[in-house]
Coordinates of C-alpha atoms in Angstrom, one line a residue:
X1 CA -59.3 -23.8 -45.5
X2 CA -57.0 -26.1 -47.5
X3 CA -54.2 -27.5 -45.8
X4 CA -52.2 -25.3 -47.1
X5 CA -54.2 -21.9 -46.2
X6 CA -54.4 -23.5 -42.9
X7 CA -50.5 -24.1 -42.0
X8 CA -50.3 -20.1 -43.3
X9 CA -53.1 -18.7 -40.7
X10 CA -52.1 -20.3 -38.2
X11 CA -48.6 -19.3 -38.3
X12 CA -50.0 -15.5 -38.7
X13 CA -51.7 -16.5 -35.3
X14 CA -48.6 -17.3 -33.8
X15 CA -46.7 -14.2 -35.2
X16 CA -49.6 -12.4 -33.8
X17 CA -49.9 -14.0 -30.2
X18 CA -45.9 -13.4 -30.0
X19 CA -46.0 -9.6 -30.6
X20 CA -44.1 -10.3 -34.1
X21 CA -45.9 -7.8 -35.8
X22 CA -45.7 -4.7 -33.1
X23 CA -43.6 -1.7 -34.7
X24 CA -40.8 -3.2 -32.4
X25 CA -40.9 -6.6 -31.3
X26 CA -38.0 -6.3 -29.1
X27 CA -39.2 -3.3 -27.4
X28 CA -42.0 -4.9 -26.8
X29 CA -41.0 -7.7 -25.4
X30 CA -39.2 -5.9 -23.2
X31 CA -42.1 -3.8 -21.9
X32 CA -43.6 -7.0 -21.2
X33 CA -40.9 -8.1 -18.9
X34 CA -41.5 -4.9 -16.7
X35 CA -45.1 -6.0 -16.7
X36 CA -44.0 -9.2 -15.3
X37 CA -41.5 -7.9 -12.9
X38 CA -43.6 -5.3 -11.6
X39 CA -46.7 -7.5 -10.2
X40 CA -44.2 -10.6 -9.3
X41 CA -42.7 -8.3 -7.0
X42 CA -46.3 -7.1 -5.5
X43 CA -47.5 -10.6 -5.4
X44 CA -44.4 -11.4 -3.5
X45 CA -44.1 -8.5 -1.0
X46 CA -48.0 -9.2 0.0
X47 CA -48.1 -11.6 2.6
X48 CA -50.7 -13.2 0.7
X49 CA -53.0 -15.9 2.9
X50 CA -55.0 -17.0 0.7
X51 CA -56.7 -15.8 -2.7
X52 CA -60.6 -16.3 -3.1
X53 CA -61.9 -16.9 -6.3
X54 CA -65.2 -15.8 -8.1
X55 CA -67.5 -15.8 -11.3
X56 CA -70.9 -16.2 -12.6
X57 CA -70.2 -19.9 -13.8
X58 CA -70.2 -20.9 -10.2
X59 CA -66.6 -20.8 -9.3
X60 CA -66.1 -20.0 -5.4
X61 CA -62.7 -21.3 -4.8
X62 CA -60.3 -20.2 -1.6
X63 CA -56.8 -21.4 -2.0
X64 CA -54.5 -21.2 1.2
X65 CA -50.8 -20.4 0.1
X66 CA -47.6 -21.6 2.0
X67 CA -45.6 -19.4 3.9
X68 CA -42.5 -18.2 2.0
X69 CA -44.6 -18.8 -1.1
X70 CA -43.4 -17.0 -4.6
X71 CA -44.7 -16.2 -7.7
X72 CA -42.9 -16.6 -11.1
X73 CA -43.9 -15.3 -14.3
X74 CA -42.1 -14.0 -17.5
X75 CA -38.5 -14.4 -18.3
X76 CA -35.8 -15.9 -16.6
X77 CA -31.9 -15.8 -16.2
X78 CA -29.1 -18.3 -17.3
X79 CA -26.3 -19.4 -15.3
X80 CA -24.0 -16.6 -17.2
X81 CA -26.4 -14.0 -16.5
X82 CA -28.1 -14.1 -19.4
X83 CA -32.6 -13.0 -19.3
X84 CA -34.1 -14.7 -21.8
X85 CA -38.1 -16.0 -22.4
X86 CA -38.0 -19.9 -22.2
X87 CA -41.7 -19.7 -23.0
X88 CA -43.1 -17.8 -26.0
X89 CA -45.6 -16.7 -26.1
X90 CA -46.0 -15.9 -22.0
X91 CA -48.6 -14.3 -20.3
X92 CA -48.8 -16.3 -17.1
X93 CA -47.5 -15.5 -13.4
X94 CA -47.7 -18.5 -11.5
X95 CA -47.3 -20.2 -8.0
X96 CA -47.5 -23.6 -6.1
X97 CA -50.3 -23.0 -3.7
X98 CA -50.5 -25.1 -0.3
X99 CA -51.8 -28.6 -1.3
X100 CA -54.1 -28.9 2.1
X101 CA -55.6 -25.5 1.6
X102 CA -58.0 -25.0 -1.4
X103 CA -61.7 -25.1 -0.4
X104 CA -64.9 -24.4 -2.6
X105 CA -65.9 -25.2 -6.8
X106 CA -64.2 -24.6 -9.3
X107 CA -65.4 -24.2 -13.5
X108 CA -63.8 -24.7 -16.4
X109 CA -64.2 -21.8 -19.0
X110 CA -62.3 -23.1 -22.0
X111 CA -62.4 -26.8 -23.4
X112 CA -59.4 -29.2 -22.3
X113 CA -57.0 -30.7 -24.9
X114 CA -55.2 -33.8 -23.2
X115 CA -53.5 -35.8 -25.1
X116 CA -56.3 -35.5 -28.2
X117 CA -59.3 -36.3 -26.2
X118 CA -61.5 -33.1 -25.6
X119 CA -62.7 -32.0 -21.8
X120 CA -65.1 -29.4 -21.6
X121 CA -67.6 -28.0 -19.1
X122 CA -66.8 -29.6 -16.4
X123 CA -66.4 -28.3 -12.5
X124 CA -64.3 -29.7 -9.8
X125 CA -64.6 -29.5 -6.0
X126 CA -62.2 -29.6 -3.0
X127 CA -62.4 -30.4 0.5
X128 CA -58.7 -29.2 2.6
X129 CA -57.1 -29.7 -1.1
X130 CA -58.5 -32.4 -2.3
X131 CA -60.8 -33.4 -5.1
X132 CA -63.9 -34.6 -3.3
X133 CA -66.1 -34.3 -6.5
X134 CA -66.1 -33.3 -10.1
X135 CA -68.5 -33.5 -13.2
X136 CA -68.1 -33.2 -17.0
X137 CA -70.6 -32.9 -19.8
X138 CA -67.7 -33.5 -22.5
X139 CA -64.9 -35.8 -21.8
X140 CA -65.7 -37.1 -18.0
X141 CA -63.9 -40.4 -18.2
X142 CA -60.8 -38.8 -19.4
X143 CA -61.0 -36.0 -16.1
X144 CA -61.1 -39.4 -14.2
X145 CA -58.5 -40.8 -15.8
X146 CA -56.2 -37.9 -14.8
X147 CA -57.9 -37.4 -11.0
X148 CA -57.1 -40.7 -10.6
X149 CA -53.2 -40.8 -12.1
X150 CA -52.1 -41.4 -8.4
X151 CA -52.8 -39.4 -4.8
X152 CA -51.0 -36.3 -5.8
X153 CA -53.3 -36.1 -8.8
X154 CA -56.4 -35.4 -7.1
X155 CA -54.1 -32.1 -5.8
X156 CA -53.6 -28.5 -7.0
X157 CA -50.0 -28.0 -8.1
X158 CA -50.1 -24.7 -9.4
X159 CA -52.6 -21.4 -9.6
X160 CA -51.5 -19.0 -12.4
X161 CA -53.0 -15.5 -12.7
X162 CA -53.7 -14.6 -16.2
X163 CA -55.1 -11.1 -17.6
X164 CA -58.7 -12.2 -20.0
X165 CA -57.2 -8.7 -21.5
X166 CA -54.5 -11.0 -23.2
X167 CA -53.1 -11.2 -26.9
X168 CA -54.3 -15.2 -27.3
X169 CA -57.4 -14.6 -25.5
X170 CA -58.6 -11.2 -27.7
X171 CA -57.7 -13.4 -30.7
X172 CA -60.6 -15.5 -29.4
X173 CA -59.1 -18.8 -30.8
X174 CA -58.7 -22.1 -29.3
X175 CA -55.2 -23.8 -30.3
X176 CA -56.2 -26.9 -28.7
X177 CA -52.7 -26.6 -27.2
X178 CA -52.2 -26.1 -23.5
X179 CA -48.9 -24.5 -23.8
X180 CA -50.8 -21.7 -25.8
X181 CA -54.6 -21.6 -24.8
X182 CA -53.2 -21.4 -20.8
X183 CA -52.2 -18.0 -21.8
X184 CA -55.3 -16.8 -22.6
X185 CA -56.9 -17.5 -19.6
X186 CA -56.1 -17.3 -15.4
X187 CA -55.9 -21.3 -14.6
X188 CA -54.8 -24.0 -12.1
X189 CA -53.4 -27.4 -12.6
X190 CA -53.9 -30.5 -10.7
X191 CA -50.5 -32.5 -10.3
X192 CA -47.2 -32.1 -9.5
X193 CA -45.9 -28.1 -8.4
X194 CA -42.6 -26.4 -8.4
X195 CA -40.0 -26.1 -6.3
X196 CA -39.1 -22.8 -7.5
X197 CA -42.3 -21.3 -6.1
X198 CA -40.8 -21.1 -2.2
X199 CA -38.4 -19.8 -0.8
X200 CA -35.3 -22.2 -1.4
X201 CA -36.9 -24.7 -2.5
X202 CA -34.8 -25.6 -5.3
X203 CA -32.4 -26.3 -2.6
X204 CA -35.3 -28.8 -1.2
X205 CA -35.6 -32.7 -1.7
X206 CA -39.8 -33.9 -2.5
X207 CA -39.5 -35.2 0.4
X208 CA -38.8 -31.2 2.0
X209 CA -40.8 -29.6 -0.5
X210 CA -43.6 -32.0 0.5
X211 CA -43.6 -31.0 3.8
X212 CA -43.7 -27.4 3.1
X213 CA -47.1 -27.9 1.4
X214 CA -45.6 -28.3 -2.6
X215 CA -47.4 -30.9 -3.9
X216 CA -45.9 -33.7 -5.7
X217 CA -47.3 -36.5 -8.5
X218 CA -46.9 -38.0 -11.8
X219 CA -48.7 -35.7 -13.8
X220 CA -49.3 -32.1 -14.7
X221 CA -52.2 -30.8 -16.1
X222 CA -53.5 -27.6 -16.6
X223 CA -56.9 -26.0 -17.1
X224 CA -58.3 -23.0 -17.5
X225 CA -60.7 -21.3 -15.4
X226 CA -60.6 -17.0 -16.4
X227 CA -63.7 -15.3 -17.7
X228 CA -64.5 -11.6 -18.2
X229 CA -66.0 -11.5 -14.4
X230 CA -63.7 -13.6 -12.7
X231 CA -62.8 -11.7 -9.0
X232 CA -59.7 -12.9 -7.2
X233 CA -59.1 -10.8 -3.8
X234 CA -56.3 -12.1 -1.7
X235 CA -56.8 -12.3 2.5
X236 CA -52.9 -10.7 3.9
X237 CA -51.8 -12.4 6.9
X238 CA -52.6 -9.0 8.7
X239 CA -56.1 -10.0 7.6
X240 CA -56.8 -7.0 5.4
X241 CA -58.2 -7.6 2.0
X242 CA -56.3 -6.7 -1.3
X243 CA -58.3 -7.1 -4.9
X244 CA -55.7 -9.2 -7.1
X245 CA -58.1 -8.9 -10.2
X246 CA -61.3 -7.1 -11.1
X247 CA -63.4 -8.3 -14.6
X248 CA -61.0 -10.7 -15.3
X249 CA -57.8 -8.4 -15.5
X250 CA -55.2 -7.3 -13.2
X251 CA -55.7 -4.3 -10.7
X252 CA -51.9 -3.2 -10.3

C-alpha cells in the first residue's frame, strides 16, 4: 500500500479492534465490562494456588500465586466515581503472580516488538521464579539485554489471561505494538508487578509488596504466549482442580 492507503487501513483496524463499527458501540462496550466483571470476580473468589499452563509448542509452566492475590481486568473507576476504559482496546485480566513460584518452560507464540528490534521464537525457563535459561532464533541478544536489565528482570511480574477468541487476535494481524498485539493473546511479562494485584497493596511500600511476593524491577515487558490449544487449570488451596481455559478460550 501507499502511505497513504496504509495510514487509512490501519485506522479501520483500530476502529475495528475497538468495537467502533458494532450497531452500538456503547452497548457494547458495556457488555464487555460485564464480561470483565463476571470472571474477575471468579478468579478472585477461587482460592487459586497455582495455575498450570500447557500447549503443543512445549509450554509446561506452573505459577504459584500469593495469598490475597487479585485479578484486574477491564475498566476502572475515578476518584469521583466515575468507570471509565483507561485502555482501549482491552481484552486482558491480569495479576502479579508470586515471584518465587513459577516452575517449568515457557514459548512465545507471537513475535516481540521492543523498542524496534524483533524477538521471535524464543522459550524461557524457570527454576523457583527465576530465569534459569532461555533461547531465541530471532532477536536473542536483545531477550538478554532485557533478562539481564537488573535481578528483578529475570522475574515474572505479571500473568494475564487472554481469550485466542479475541477481536485483535481473529483479525490475525500483528501491530508490532505491545499495547495492542497483548490483547490478542494470554501473556506474562518479566519485570516489575503491581501493587494493585493484592489485597492492599496500594497501601504497601516495595519494600512490603516485595515481601508479599510482588516483584519489583526497572523494566516491564510483556510477551505473548496464547495459542488455540493452550490449557490453563488452576490447583484451589483445597487442592481440587478448576479448568481456567480450554483451546485457548475462557471456560466461565
Amino acid at each position: 500500500m501507499s502511505d497513504k492507503e496504509a495510514v487509512a487501513a490501519l485506522w479501520r483496524a483500530i476502529f475495528q479492534v475497538t468495537r467502533c463499527y458494532d450497531e452500538n458501540p456503547i452497548q457494547a462496550w458495556n457488555n464487555h465490562r460485564v464480561s470483565f466483571e463476571k470472571r474477575v470476580k471468579i478468579l478472585n473468589q477461587s482460592q487459586i494456588q497455582s495455575l498450570h499452563y500447557t500447549n503443543s509448542l512445549g509450554t509446561d509452566l506452573i505459577i504459584g500465586m500469593n495469598k490475597g492475590y487479585l485479578f484486574a481486568g477491564g475498566g476502572s473507576y475515578t476518584t469521583d466515581g466515575i468507570y471509565s476504559f483507561p485502555n482501549i482496546p482491552t481484552e486482558e485480566i491480569f495479576t502479579s503472580p508470586c515471584k518465587d513460584k513459577v516452575n517449568g518452560t515457557v514459548y512465545s507464540s507471537m513475535p516481540l516488538n521492543y523498542n524496534g528490534n524483533i524477538i521471535d521464537e524464543f522459550s524461557m525457563t524457570f527454576k523457583d521464579g527465576r530465569i534459569i535459561d532461555y533461547n531465541a532464533k530471532v532477536g536473542y541478544d536483545i531477550l538478554k539485554s532485557i533478562i539481564d536489565t537488573d535481578e528483578g528482570s529475570h522475574y515474572l511480574g505479571e500473568l494475564a489471561l487472554v481469550p485466542y477468541d479475541s477481536p485483535i487476535r481473529n483479525m490475525n494481524i500483528l501491530f508490532y505494538n505491545t499495547l495492542f498485539d497483548e490483547n490478542a493473546s494470554c501473556h506474562l511479562a518479566i519485570g516489575k508487578g503491581f501493587g494493585e494485584c493484592i489485597e492492599n497493596g496500594l497501601k504497601m511500600n516495595k519494600k512490603e509488596l516485595f515481601e508479599k511476593g510482588i516483584n519489583d524491577s526497572l523494566t516491564h515487558v510483556d510477551f505473548m504466549i496464547g495459542t488455540s490449544d493452550l490449557q490453563i487449570t488452576a490447583v484451589l488451596e483445597n487442592g481440587e482442580e478448576m479448568k481456567i481455559f480450554e483451546n485457548g478460550n475462557f471456560v466461565f
